[in-house]
PDB file of C-alpha atoms in Angstrom:
ATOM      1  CA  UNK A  29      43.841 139.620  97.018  1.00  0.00           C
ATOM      2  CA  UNK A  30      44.793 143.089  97.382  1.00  0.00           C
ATOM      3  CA  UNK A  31      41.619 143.897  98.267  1.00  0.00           C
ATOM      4  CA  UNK A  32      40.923 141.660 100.753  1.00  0.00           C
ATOM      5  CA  UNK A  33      44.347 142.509 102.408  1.00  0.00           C
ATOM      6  CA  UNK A  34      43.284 146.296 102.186  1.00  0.00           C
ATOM      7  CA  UNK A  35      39.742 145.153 104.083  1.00  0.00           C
ATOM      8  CA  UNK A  36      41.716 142.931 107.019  1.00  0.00           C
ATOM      9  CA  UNK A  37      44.192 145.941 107.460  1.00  0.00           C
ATOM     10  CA  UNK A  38      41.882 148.740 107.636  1.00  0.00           C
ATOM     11  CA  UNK A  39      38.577 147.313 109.240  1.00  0.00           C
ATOM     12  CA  UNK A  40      37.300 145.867 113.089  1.00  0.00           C
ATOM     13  CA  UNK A  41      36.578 142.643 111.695  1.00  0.00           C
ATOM     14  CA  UNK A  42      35.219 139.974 114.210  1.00  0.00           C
ATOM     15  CA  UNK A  43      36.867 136.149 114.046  1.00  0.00           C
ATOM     16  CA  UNK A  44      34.309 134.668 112.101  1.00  0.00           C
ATOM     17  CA  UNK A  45      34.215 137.548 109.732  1.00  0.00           C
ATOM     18  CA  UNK A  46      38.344 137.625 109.035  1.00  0.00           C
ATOM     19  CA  UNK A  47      38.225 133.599 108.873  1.00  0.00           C
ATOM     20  CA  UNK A  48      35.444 134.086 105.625  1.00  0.00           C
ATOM     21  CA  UNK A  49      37.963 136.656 104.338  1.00  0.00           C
ATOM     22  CA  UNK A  50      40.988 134.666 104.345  1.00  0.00           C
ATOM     23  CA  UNK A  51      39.815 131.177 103.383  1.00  0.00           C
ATOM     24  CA  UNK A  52      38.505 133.753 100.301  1.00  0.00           C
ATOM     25  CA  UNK A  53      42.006 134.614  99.779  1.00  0.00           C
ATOM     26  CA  UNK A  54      43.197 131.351 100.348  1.00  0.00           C
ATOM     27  CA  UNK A  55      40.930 130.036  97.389  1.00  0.00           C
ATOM     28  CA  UNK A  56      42.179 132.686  95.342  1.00  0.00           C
ATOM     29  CA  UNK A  57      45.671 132.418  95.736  1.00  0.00           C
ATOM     30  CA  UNK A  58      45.394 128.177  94.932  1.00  0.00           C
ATOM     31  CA  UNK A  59      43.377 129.561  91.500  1.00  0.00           C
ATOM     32  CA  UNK A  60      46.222 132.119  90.893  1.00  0.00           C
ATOM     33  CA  UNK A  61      48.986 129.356  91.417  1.00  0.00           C
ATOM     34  CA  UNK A  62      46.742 126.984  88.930  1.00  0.00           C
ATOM     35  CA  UNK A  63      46.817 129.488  86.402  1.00  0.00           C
ATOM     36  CA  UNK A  64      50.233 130.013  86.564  1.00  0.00           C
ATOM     37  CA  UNK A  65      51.134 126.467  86.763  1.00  0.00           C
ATOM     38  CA  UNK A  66      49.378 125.374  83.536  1.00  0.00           C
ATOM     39  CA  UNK A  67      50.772 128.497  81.884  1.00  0.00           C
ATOM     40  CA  UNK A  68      54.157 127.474  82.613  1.00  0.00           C
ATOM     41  CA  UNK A  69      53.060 123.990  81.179  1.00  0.00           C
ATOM     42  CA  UNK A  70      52.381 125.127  77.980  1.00  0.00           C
ATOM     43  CA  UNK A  71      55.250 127.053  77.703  1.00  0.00           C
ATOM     44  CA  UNK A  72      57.168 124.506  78.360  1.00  0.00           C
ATOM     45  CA  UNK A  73      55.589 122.307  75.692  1.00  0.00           C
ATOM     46  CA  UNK A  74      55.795 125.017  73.275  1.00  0.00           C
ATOM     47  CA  UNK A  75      59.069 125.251  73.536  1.00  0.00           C
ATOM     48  CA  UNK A  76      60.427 121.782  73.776  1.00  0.00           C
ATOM     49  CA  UNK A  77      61.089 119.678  70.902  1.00  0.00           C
ATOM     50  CA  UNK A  78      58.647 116.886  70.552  1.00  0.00           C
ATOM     51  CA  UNK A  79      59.178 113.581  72.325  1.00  0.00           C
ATOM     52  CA  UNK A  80      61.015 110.675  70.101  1.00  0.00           C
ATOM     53  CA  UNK A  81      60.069 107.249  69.138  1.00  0.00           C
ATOM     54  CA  UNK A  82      62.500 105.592  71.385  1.00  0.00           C
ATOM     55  CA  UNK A  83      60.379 105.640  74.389  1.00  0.00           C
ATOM     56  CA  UNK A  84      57.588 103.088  74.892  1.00  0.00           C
ATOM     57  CA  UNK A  85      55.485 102.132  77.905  1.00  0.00           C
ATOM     58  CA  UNK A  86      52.543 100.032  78.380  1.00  0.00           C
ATOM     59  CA  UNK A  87      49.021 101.248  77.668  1.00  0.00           C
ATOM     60  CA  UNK A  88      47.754  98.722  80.235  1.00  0.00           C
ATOM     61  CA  UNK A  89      49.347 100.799  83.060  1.00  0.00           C
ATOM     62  CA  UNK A  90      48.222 104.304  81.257  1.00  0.00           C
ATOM     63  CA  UNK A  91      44.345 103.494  81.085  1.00  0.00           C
ATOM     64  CA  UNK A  92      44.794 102.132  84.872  1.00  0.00           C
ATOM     65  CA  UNK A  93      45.860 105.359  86.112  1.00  0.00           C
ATOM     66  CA  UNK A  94      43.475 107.390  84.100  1.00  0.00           C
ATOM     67  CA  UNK A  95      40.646 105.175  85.115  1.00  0.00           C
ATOM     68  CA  UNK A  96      42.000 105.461  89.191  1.00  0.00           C
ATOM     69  CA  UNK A  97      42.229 109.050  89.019  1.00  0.00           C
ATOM     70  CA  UNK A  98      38.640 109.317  87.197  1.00  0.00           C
ATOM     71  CA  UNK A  99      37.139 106.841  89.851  1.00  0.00           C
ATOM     72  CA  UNK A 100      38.904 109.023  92.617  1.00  0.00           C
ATOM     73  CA  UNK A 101      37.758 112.459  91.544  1.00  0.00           C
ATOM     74  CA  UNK A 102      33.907 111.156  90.839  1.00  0.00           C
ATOM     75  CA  UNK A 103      33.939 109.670  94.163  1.00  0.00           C
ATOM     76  CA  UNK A 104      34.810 112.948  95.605  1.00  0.00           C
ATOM     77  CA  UNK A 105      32.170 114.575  93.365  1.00  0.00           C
ATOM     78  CA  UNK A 106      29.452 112.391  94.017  1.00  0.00           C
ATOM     79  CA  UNK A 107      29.713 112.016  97.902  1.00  0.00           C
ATOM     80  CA  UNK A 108      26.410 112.929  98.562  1.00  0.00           C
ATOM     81  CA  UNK A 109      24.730 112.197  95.288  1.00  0.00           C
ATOM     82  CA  UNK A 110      24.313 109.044  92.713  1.00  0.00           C
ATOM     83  CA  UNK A 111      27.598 108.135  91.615  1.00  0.00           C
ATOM     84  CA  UNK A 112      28.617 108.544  87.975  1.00  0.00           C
ATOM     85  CA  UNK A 113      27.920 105.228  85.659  1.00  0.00           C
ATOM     86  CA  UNK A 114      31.877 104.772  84.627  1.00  0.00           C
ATOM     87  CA  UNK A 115      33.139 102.561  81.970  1.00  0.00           C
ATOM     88  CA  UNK A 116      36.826 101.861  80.802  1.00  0.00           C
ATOM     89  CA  UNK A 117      38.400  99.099  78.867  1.00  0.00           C
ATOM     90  CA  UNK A 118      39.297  96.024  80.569  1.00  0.00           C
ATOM     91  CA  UNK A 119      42.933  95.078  81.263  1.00  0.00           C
ATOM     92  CA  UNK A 120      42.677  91.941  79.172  1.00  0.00           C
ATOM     93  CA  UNK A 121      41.723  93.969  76.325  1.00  0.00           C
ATOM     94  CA  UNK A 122      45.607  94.694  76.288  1.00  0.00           C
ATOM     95  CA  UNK A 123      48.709  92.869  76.795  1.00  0.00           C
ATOM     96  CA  UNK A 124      52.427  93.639  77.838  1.00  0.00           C
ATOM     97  CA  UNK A 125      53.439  94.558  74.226  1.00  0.00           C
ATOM     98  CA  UNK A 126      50.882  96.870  73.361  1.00  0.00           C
ATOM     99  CA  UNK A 127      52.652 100.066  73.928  1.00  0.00           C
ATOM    100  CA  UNK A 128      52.569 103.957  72.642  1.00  0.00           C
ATOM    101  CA  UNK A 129      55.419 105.834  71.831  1.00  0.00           C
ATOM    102  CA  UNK A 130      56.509 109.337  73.712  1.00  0.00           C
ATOM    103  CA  UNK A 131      55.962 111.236  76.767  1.00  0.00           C
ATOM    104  CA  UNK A 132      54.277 108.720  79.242  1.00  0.00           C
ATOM    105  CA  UNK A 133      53.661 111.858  81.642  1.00  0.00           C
ATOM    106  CA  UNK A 134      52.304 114.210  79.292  1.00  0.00           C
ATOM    107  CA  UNK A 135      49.767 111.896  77.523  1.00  0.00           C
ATOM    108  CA  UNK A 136      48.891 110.431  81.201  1.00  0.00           C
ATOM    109  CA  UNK A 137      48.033 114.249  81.489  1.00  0.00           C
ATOM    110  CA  UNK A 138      46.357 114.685  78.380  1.00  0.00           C
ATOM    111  CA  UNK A 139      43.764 111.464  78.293  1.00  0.00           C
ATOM    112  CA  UNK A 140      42.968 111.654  82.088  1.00  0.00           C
ATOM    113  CA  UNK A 141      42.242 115.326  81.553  1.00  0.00           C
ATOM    114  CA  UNK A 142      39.510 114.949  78.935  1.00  0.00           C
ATOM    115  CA  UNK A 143      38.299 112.086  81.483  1.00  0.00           C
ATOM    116  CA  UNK A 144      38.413 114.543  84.200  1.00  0.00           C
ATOM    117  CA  UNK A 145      36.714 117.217  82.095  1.00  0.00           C
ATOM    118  CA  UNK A 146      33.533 114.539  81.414  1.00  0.00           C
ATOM    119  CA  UNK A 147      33.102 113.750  85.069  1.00  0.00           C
ATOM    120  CA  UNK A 148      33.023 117.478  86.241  1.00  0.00           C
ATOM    121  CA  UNK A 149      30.806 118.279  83.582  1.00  0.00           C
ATOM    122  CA  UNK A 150      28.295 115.293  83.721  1.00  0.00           C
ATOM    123  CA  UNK A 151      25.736 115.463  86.722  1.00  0.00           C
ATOM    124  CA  UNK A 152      25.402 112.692  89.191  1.00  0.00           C
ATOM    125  CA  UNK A 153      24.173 109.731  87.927  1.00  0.00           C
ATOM    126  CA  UNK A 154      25.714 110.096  84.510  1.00  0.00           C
ATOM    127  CA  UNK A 155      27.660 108.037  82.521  1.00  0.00           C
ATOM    128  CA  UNK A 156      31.136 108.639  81.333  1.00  0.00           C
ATOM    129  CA  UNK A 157      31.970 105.582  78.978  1.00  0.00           C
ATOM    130  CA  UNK A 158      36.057 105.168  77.944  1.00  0.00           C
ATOM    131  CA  UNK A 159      36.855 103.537  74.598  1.00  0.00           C
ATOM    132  CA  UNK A 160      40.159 102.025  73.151  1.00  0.00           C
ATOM    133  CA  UNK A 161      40.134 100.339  69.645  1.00  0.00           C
ATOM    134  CA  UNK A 162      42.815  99.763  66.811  1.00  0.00           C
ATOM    135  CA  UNK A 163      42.045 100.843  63.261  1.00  0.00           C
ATOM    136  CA  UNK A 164      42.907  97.881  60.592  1.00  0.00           C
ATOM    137  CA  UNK A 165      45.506 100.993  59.384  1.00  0.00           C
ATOM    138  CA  UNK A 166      47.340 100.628  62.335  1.00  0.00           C
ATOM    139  CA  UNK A 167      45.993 103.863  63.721  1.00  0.00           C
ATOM    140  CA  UNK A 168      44.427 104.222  67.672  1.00  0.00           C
ATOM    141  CA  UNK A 169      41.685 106.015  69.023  1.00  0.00           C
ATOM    142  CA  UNK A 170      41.124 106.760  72.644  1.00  0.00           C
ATOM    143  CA  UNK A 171      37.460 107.990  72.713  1.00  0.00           C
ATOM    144  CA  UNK A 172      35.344 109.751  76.351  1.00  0.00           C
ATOM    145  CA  UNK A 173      31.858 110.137  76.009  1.00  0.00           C
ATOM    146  CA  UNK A 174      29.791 111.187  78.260  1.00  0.00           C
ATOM    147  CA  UNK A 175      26.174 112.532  79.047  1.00  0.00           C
ATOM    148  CA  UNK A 176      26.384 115.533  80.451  1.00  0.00           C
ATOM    149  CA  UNK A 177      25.164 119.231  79.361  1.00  0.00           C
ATOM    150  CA  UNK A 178      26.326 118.877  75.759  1.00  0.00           C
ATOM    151  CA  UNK A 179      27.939 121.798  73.791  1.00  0.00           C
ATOM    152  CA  UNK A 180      26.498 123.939  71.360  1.00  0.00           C
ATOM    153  CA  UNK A 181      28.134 123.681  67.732  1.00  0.00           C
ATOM    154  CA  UNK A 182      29.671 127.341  67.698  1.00  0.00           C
ATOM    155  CA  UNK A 183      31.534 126.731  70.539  1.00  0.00           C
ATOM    156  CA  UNK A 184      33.277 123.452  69.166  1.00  0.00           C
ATOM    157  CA  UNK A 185      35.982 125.452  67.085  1.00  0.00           C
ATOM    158  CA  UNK A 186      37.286 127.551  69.729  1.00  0.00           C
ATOM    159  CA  UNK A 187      37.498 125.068  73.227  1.00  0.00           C
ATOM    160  CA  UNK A 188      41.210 124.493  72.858  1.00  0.00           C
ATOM    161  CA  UNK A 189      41.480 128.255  72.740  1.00  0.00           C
ATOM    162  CA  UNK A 190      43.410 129.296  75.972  1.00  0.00           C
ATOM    163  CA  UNK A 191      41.083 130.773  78.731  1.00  0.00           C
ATOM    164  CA  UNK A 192      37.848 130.249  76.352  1.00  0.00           C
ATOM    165  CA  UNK A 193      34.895 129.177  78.570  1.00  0.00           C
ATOM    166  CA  UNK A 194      31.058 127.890  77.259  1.00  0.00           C
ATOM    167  CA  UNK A 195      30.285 128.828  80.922  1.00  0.00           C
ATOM    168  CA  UNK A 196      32.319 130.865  83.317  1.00  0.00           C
ATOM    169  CA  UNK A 197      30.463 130.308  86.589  1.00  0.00           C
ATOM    170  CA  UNK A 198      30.253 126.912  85.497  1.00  0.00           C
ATOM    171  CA  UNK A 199      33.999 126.685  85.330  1.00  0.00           C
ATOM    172  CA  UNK A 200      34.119 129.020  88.539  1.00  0.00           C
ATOM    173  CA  UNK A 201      32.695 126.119  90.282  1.00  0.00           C
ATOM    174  CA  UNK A 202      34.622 123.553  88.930  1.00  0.00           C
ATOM    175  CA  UNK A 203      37.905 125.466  89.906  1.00  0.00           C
ATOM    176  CA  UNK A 204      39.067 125.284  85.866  1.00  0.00           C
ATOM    177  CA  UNK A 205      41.924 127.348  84.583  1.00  0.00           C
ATOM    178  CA  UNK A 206      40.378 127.485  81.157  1.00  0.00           C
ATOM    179  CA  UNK A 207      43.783 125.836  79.948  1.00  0.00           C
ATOM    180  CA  UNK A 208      42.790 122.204  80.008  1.00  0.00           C
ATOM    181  CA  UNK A 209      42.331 122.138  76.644  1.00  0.00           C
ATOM    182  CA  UNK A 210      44.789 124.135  75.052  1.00  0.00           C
ATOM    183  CA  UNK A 211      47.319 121.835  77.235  1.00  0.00           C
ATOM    184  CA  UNK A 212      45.744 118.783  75.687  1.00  0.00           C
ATOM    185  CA  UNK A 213      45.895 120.095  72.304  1.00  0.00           C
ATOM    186  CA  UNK A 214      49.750 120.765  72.123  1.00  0.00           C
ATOM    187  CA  UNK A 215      50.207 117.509  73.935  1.00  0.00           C
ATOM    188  CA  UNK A 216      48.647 115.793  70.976  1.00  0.00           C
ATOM    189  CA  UNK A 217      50.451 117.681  68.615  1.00  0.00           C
ATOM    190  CA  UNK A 218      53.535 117.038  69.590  1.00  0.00           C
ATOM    191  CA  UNK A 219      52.829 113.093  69.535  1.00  0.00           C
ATOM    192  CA  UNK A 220      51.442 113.585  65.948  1.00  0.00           C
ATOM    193  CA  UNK A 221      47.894 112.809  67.126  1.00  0.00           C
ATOM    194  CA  UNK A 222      44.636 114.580  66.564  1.00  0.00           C
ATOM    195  CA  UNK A 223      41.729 115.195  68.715  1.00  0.00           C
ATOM    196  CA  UNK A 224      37.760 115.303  67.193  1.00  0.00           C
ATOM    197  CA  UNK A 225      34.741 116.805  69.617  1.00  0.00           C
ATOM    198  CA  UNK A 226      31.321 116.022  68.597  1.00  0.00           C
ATOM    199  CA  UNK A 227      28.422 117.326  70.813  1.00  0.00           C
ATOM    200  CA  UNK A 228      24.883 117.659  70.683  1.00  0.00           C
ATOM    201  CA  UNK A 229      23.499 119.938  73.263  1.00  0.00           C
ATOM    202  CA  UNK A 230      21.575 118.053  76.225  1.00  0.00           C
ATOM    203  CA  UNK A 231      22.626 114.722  75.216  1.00  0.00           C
ATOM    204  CA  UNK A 232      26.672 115.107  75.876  1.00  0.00           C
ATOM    205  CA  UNK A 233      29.785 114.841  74.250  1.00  0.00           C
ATOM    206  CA  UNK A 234      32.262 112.623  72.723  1.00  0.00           C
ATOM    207  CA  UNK A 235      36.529 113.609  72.830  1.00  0.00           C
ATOM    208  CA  UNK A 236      38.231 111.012  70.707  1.00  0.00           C
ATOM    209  CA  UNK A 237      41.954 111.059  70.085  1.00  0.00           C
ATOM    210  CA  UNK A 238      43.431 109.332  66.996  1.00  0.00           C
ATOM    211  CA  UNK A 239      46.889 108.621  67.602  1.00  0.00           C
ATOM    212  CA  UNK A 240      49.604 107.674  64.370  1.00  0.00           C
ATOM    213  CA  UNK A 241      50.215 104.108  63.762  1.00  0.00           C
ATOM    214  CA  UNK A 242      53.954 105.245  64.129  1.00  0.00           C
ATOM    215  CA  UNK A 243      53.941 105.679  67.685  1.00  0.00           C
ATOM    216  CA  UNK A 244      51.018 102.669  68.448  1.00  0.00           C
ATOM    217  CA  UNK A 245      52.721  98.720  69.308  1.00  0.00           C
ATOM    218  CA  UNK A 246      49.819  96.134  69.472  1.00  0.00           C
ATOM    219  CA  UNK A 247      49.971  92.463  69.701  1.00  0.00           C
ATOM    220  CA  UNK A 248      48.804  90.778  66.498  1.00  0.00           C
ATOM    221  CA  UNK A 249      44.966  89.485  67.290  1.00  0.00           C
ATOM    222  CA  UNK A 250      44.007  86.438  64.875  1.00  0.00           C
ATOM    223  CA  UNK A 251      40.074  85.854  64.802  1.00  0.00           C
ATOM    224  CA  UNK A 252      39.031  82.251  65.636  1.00  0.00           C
ATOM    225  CA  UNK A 253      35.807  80.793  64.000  1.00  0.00           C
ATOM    226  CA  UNK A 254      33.072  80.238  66.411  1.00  0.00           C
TER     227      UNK A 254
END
């Protein structure tokens, strides 16, 4: 930014030359205030003590918004282009009682960022399939896969690592903070749930988050005989 101020104060620069200049300065002030933004975030959830188990809300209402935002943001992706294959759950799969415990707005955050992260990644066309299913333990797990790039196995370990990027001018384009995951990953710790990433380069990935049965409400299902 300094830079570009220097260049506008010092040189003749025509219209159309100091409009390129400041809509570059405009982009990099909105990737500055990102940064900052999800820095503040995770010091925030650093230094908060985790959510209780008083708090429950609906996980029919949660998928909905993570599916409307995903559905949103692919449209916008896509305009031009094949639109991403998208799959979620369907609302009947759940019912007013089945519930999660904690932070509605940070687990909102958390699941429609992986989401997020699958449509960015995966080209046009693509398919970015959503899963919800209840272990007999009691135990959740909220699953994206999708078929984009893939990731190679040594960089697996480290992607919740603050600013770590597989690709920087891939995340240059996608405007990413490199925080996403790091953001996610105290998220889920704090609700006692764990987060698995299995890739296989050129044929996608797969985030799945297993949440405690502690802080998961379903509605007993009873199997009927055909």
């Amino acid at each position: 930014l300094s830079g570009f101020v220097e260049t506008l104060q010092t040189l003749p620069l025509d219209a159309e030359e100091r409009g390129r200049y400041l809509q570059m300065m405009a982009q990099q002030a909105s990737r500055m205030q990102n940064v900052v933004h999800d820095l503040l975030v995770l010091s925030r959830l650093e230094g908060s003590p985790p959510p209780g188990m008083s708090e429950w809300f609906e996980l029919r209402s949660l998928m909905q918004r993570c599916e409307d935002d995903a559905r949103a943001l692919s449209s916008l992706l896509t305009k031009n282009a094949q639109p991403h294959r998208l799959t979620f759950p369907s609302s009947d799969l759940f019912g007013p009682e089945d519930a999660l415990a904690g932070s509605e707005t940070e687990l909102q955050s958390a699941l429609s960022n992986l989401i997020s992260n699958a449509v960015r990644y995966t080209p046009p066309g693509g398919a970015i399939t959503v899963t919800w299913h209840c272990r007999d333990d009691g135990r959740a797990v909220f699953s994206v896969q999708d078929t984009g790039p893939g990731i190679a196995p040594e960089h697996i370990p480290r992607l919740t690592e603050r600013f770590y990027r597989v690709d920087r001018s891939r995340s240059r384009e996608t405007g990413g903070t490199g925080l996403g995951l790091a953001i996610v990953k105290h998220v889920l710790q704090r609700h006692g749930a764990t987060l698995e990433i299995a890739s296989v380069l050129g044929l996608g990935s797969t985030f799945s988050v297993t949440f405690p049965a502690s802080r998961v409400r379903v509605r007993v299902r009873v199997a009927t005989a055909a």
